[in-house]
């Protein structure tokens, strides 16, 4: 029954999308300045039905209704309620339903919140957004339908993958999708802007809130994913330049560039064409990322199970999107006259875009090159973390310096005293870096420069914060918080990378390993029966040789039945100044266990800085209209 | 619509990328080391499983027209299913010698395995810690390599030998 | 005179730390650059598989024999193909990979430069 309700609701939404496109097209020709009332009504029905369909699926999961194939494949009666619900979007079909939901929700909200903008523009946006909705709905109904039913109804589900039962992983997709999919609305708005000749400052104002919202959630989604990877995947890292991670990063670079360019577009009514390109590019990158990850063309630690038909469909739709965007853009593109001074804020925002474009291109090339070589010359290579780190990190240095100095410049032109202050702060940063270098440990020239640039950015931001407290100019606060967060993030990642201790060794129960800083005593093993697994728990005593403090860590090997899966739970002790990290795995056919031990300084500050970056974005969303 | 140079570049670029994606969907995704066919086996020394004073090296293999090097272990289930093909090869009158390398196993278990299922090998070497397997580019068990008298790899079989691969080996050693 | 002192300070602050990096081969660094062939996107350092354990032994032996990082990578590439190293080699087929990002960066810089030039030109008219 749920199957029928779900499919009916989706078909209704499909029909409504057609009706909206039809009615909006008719209304375009009518000269009155307000959008016809029935379009609002149709949109309201549309958003109601799509949300209901999503709830229908959730109910299916809560009730463990195995008549739905999707619930059968991805759930289990023994799953805790919270994870049953999260299971709704933790699979391909369910996440696609979430995708369509967000497309519709943003479509409705954009319509309703932009009443004071040009009617043609709003109608075109609605039309394009609904074309996107139709595209994804057809994909959903024909290829990846979460409401497909199965008969006879199985008694129990298959889906008890323990790795997916984690709170961070549960909220990670919805957060990320508000970013990923939310950018669809300004893709549609950009197409609409071109067709209705509604550009410049007004266009910037119509989309800027949506850009900011998608940026905040995309950033937050990426951070939550990293936190999950660190705590759950058992390797002590938080970023692996894995295809799925890169797929979420590509739109992020574009949204960040766009967010900054909109400031220029709104203030100085220039860079319109570039802003349009970014709007179109962002959602194109989202869909490209989805294609790369769900089609099976790349292999990665966390791909969804792949199916070639998905790849074909998504690629066809992506091609359609790209060619439509190019056609309309080329048709309507008008040359702009630029009027930029070298010493102006606009140039620094252009510089931000320049660097964002570089980072984006690097990640994109890194992801695509193996496919490219494989197809063209049948050679298989890997492009992994060393490539991305080597190419990107050196350029983060000038990027941070520009980030610190850029906001100081005024619109149109500025005075020279900015440089003297910058010079002074570079020297201070240099001194602080030297202090760290001589007292805590030696590192390479590149690392020195990274620290100096990061400290420079941090100092600038702190001074700006002091000024903010004095002059209460709220406009500056979000930027100060986010830029400070970025400087701190790079700084702590640098410290963490330089001063981490890592050891990999094999030990039998009862043996002791002495490293340069710690004595690790593998005291014993205990076995525990959990709710749905059996755990082998290692009891380790760690003694810090510098201060003789003793700590106990208990990593686990968990054995889940049906199908038999092994997971390795890391023991992590988080303190304000460092994390201790221990994982153990059994060496086959031997009494030895492979132990990986890490001490990671300031790990929690990496999360705090990253969250600070997001926080700045949320602060900006809450600034009242007249302050913005 | 005036068609400018930049537009053509951008359009070609888009078509190129999308084309690569289309092709990419069709190619095989799982990596295997079959591309090593054509490379040469080099310096190694294997001691016999029951007698560590007896050993063979690449020099010995040059005397054979063809050698099949088979990595196996007593704890490996698929190794049992391929065993009959190895016996078949060793009993045939073909110009092929079969070397077995016992991978990460105990001598006693390996010997029991061979007495139970039959011993197709002209020489059984041992690889207790698995390091020799790396010399041969092995990454799983069972895995077999067919080489000729110049020590060039002419076929690599990943996983247990099945009927099809057995026939392919027969064809190659004619 | 002041400028000389200034530049000496800059030199001291920025270039002095140049002469002290750690050249010892770090095993873990090698493990992180090697791909586990039987896993879905994990390095030898992160993987708990049997294959990873064997590779680690081989790498340890070669480091103890005094081989350099590149020698070890080349050895493993000869056995398993370029797929096994995460850092792409600097070969002809990978030339585009390493150069294209910087090329785009330079192109971006030129575009900005051109925009500023055009602005000055517009202002002059």
Coordinates of C-alpha atoms in Angstrom, one line a residue, chain B residues 29 31 33 35-36 39-40 42 75 103-104 129-131 133-139, chain C residues 37-38 40 50-51 53-55 57-58 61 75-84:
Chain B
X29 CA 36.7 -0.9 -13.5
X31 CA 42.2 -3.3 -11.6
X33 CA 47.7 -6.8 -13.0
X35 CA 49.2 -5.7 -17.9
X36 CA 52.3 -7.4 -16.5
X39 CA 57.5 -8.5 -18.4
X40 CA 60.4 -10.7 -17.3
X42 CA 64.0 -11.7 -12.4
X75 CA 43.9 -22.8 4.0
X103 CA 52.1 -19.1 0.6
X104 CA 52.0 -18.2 4.3
X129 CA 56.0 -14.5 5.1
X130 CA 54.7 -13.9 1.6
X131 CA 57.5 -11.7 0.5
X133 CA 54.9 -13.4 -3.8
X134 CA 55.6 -9.7 -4.1
X135 CA 58.5 -10.5 -6.4
X136 CA 56.1 -12.2 -8.7
X137 CA 53.5 -9.4 -8.6
X138 CA 51.0 -11.6 -6.7
X139 CA 48.3 -10.0 -4.6
Chain C
X37 CA 45.2 -3.5 -4.4
X38 CA 42.6 -5.7 -2.8
X40 CA 38.3 -0.2 -2.2
X50 CA 46.8 -9.5 4.3
X51 CA 48.2 -8.0 1.1
X53 CA 50.8 -6.7 5.7
X54 CA 53.0 -8.4 3.2
X55 CA 53.8 -5.2 1.3
X57 CA 57.4 -6.4 5.2
X58 CA 58.9 -6.0 1.8
X61 CA 63.4 -5.0 4.1
X75 CA 60.3 -1.8 -7.8
X76 CA 56.7 -2.1 -6.9
X77 CA 55.6 -0.4 -10.1
X78 CA 57.5 -2.9 -12.1
X79 CA 55.6 -5.7 -10.3
X80 CA 52.2 -4.2 -10.0
X81 CA 51.9 -1.3 -12.4
X82 CA 51.6 2.4 -11.8
X83 CA 48.2 1.9 -10.1
X84 CA 50.0 1.0 -6.9

